Short mmCIF file of C-alpha atoms in Angstrom, two decimals:
data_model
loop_
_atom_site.label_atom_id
_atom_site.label_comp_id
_atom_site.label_asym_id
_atom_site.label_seq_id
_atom_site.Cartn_x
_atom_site.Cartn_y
_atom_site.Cartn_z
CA UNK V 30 -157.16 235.45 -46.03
CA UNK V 31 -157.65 236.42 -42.32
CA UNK V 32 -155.27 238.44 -40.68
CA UNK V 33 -154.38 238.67 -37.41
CA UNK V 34 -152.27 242.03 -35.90
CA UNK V 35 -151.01 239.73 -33.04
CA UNK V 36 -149.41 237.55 -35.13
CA UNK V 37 -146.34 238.84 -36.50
CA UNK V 38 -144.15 236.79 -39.14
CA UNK V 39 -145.53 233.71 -37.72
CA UNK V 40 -145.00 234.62 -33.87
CA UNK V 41 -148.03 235.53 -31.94
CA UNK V 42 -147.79 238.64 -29.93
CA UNK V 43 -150.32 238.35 -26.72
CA UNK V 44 -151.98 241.86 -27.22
CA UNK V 45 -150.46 243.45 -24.16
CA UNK V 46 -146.83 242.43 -24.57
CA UNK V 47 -145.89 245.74 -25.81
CA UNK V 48 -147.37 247.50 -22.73
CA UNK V 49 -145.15 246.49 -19.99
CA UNK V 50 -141.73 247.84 -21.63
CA UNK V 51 -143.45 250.44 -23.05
CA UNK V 52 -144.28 251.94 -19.56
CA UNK V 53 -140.71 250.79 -17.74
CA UNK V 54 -138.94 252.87 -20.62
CA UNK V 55 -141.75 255.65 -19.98
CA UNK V 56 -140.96 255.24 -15.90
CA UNK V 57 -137.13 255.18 -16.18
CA UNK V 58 -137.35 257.99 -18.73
CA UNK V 59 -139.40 260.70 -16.47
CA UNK V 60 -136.88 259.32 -13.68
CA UNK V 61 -133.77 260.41 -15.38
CA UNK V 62 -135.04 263.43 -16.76
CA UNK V 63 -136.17 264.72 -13.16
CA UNK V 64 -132.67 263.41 -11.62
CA UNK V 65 -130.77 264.94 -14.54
CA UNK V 66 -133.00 268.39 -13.52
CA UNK V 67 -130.94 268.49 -10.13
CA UNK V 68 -127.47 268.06 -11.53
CA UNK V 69 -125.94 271.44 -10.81
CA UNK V 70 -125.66 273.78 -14.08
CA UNK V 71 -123.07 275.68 -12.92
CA UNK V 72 -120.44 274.75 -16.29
CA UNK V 73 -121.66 271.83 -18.01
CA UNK V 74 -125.05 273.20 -17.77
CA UNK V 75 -125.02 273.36 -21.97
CA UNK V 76 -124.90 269.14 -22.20
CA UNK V 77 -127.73 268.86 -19.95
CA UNK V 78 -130.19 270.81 -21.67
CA UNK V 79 -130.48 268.32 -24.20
CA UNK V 80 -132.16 266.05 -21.88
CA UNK V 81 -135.48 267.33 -21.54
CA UNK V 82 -135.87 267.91 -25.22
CA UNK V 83 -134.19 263.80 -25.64
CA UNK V 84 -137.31 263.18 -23.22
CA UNK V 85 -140.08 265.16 -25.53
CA UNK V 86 -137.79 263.31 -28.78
CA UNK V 87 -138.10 260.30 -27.06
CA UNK V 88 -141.92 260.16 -26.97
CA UNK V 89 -142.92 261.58 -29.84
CA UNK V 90 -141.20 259.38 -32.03
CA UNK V 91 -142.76 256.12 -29.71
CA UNK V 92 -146.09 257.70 -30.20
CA UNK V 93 -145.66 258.21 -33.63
CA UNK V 94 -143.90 255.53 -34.92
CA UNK V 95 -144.81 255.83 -38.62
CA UNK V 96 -142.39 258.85 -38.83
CA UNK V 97 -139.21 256.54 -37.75
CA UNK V 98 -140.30 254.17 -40.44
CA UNK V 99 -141.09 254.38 -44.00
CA UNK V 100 -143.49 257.60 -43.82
CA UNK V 101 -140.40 259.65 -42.64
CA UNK V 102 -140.66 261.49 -46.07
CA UNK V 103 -144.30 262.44 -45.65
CA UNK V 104 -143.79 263.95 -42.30
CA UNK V 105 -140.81 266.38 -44.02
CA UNK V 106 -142.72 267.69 -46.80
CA UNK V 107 -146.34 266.63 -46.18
CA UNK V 108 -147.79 269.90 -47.21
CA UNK V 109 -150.78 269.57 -44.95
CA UNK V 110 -148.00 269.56 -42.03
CA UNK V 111 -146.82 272.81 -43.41
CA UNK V 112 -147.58 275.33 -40.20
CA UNK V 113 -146.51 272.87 -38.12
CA UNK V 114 -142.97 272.58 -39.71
CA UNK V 115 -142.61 276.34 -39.78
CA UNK V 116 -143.14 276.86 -35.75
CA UNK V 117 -140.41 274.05 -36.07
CA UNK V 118 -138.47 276.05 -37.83
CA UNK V 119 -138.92 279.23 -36.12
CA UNK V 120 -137.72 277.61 -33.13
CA UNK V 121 -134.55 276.09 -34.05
CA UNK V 122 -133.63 279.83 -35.82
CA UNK V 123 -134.01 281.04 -32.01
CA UNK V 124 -132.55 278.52 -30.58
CA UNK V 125 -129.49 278.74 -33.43
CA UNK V 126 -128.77 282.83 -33.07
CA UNK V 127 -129.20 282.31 -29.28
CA UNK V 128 -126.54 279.82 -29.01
CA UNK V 129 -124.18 281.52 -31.32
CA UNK V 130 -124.88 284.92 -29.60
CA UNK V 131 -123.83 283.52 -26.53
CA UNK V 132 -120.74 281.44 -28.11
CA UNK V 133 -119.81 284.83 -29.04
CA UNK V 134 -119.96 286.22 -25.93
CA UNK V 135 -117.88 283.73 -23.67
CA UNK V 136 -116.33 285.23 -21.17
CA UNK V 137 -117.31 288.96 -21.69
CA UNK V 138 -119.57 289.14 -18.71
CA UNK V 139 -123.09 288.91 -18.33
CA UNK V 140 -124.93 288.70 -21.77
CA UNK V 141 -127.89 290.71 -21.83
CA UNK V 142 -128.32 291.79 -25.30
CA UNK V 143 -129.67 290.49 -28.56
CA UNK V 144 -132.36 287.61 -28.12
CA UNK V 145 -130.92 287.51 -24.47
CA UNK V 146 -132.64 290.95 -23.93
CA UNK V 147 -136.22 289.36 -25.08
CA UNK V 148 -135.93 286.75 -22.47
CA UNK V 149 -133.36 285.23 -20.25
CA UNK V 150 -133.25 282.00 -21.92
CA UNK V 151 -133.69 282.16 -25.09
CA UNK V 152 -132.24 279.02 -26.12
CA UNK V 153 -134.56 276.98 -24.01
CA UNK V 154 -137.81 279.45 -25.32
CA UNK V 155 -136.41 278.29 -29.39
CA UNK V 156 -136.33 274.38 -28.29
CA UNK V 157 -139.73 274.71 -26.72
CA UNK V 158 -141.31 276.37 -29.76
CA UNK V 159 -139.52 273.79 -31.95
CA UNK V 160 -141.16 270.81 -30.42
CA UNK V 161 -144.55 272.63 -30.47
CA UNK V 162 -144.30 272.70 -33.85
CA UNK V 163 -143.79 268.93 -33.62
CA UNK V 164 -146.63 268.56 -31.30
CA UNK V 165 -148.23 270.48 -33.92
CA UNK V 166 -147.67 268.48 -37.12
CA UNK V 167 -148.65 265.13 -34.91
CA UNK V 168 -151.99 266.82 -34.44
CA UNK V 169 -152.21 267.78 -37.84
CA UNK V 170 -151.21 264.16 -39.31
CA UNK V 171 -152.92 261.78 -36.96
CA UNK V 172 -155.13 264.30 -34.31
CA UNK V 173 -154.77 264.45 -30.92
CA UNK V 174 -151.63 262.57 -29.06
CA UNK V 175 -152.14 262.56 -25.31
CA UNK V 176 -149.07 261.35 -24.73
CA UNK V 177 -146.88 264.27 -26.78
CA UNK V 178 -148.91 266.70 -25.28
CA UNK V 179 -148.06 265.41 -22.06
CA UNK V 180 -144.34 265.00 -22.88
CA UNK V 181 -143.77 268.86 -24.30
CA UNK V 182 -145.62 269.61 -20.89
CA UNK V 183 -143.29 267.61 -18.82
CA UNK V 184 -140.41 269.25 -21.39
CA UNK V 185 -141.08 272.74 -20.77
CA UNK V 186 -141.06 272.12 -16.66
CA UNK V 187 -137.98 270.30 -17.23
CA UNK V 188 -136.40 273.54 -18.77
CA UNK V 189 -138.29 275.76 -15.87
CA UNK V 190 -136.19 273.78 -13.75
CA UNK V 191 -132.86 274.06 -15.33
CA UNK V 192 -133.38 277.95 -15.87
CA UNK V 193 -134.40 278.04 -12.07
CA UNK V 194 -131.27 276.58 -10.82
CA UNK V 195 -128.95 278.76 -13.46
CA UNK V 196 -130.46 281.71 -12.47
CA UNK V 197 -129.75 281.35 -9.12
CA UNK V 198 -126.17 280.59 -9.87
CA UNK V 199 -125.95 283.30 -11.97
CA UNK V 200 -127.25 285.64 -9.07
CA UNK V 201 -123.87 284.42 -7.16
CA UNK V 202 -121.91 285.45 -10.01
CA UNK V 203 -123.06 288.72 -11.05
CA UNK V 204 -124.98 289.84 -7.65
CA UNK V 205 -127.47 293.03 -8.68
CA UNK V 206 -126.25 293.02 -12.28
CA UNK V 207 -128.02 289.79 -13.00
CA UNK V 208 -130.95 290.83 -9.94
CA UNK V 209 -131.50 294.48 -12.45
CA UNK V 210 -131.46 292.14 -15.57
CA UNK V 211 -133.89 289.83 -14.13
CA UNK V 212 -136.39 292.40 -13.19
CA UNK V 213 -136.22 293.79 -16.61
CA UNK V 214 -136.20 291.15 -19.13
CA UNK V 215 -139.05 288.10 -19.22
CA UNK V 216 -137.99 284.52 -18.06
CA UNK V 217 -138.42 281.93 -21.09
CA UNK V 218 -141.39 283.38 -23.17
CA UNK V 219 -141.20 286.85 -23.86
CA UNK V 220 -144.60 287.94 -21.97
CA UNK V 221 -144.12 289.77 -18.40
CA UNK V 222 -147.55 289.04 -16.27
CA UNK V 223 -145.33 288.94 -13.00
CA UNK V 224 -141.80 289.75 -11.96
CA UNK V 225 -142.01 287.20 -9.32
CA UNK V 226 -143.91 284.33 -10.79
CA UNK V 227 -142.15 283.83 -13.52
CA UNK V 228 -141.96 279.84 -13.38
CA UNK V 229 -145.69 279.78 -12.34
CA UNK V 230 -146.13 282.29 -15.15
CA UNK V 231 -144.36 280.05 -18.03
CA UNK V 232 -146.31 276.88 -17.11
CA UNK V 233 -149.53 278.79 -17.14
CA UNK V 234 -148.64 279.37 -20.38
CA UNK V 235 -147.84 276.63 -21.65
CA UNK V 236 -151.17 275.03 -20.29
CA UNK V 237 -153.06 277.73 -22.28
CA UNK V 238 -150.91 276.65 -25.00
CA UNK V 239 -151.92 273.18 -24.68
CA UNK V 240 -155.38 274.07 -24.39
CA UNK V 241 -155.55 276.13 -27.87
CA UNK V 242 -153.78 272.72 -29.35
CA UNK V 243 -157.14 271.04 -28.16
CA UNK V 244 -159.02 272.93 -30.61
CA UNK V 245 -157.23 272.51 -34.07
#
């Protein structure tokens, strides 16, 4: 019996109809992450963190497609996946004491101990580490993924952006206490290489991070 992939329960599929959406949703999605980047951060700045890491979520599962489907269960407890699925889990621990930590801490001034004295953001280092780990297990179940590399690229500059803005609104708010804190304590990964850099700095390493994910 021949098969053909274009046909699909009796309907053939031209081999490029998938293309076309596929890119639109790609477009709008980079669009409204980028606009959502601008939206000032000064109080509901906690809702739109989510959207870089809905952007990285986003692609990885349209890459990947197998693990929305029936192989959901391999990509859980695959043990080949296994280092993969502890960097994801080292991430959301940081990211879960960070936010906690600073639930605790509403309103008593600037927080600057804790996680928060390892780097400024620690939330937004935890949710980058946790979708490496994702970026690793797709290497590690299928090889290299363009496409999610790209996406925990365009992730981590998304949450550059977000801590850019914050900080400068938190430089309003607590004037040389937060200008001190800042020239003390890292930016989003806790290495120091520059105290005025430190954007340039954190995509620099996350390039270098990228790089070393060329070689598993």
């Amino acid at each position: 019996m021949h098969y053909d992939e274009n046909v699909i329960s009796g309907i053939y599929m031209p081999k490029n109809s998938g293309k076309k959406p596929r890119r639109l949703i790609e477009a709008l999605s980079a669009f409204f992450l980028c606009l959502f980047q601008y939206v000032p951060v000064v109080g509901p700045w906690r809702g739109l963190m989510i959207f870089p890491l809905a952007f990285y979520i986003f692609e990885f599962f349209w890459s990947l497609p197998e693990f929305r489907e029936q192989q959901l269960h391999l990509f859980l407890f695959e043990p080949k996946l296994m280092f993969g699925r502890i960097v994801v889990l080292i991430g959301f621990l940081i990211f879960l004491a960070a936010f906690v930590q600073m639930l605790k801490a509403r309103r008593k001034g600037l927080l600057t101990s804790g996680l928060y004295s390892v780097v400024r953001h620690p939330q937004y280092f935890g949710i980058i580490i946790l979708t490496l780990g994702l970026t690793i297990m797709s290497i590690q179940w299928s090889g290299w993924h363009t496409s999610v590399a790209l996406a925990w690229l365009i992730e981590v500059f998304g949450y550059i952006l977000l801590a850019s803005y914050e900080e400068r609104c938190l430089l309003k708010e607590y004037g040389k206490e937060y200008a001190e804190y800042k020239q003390k304590v890292p930016f989003i990964f806790p290495i120091r290489l520059s105290k005025t850099l430190d954007p340039l700095i954190t995509i620099l390493i996350a390039l270098i991070i990228i790089f070393l994910l060329t070689l598993i």
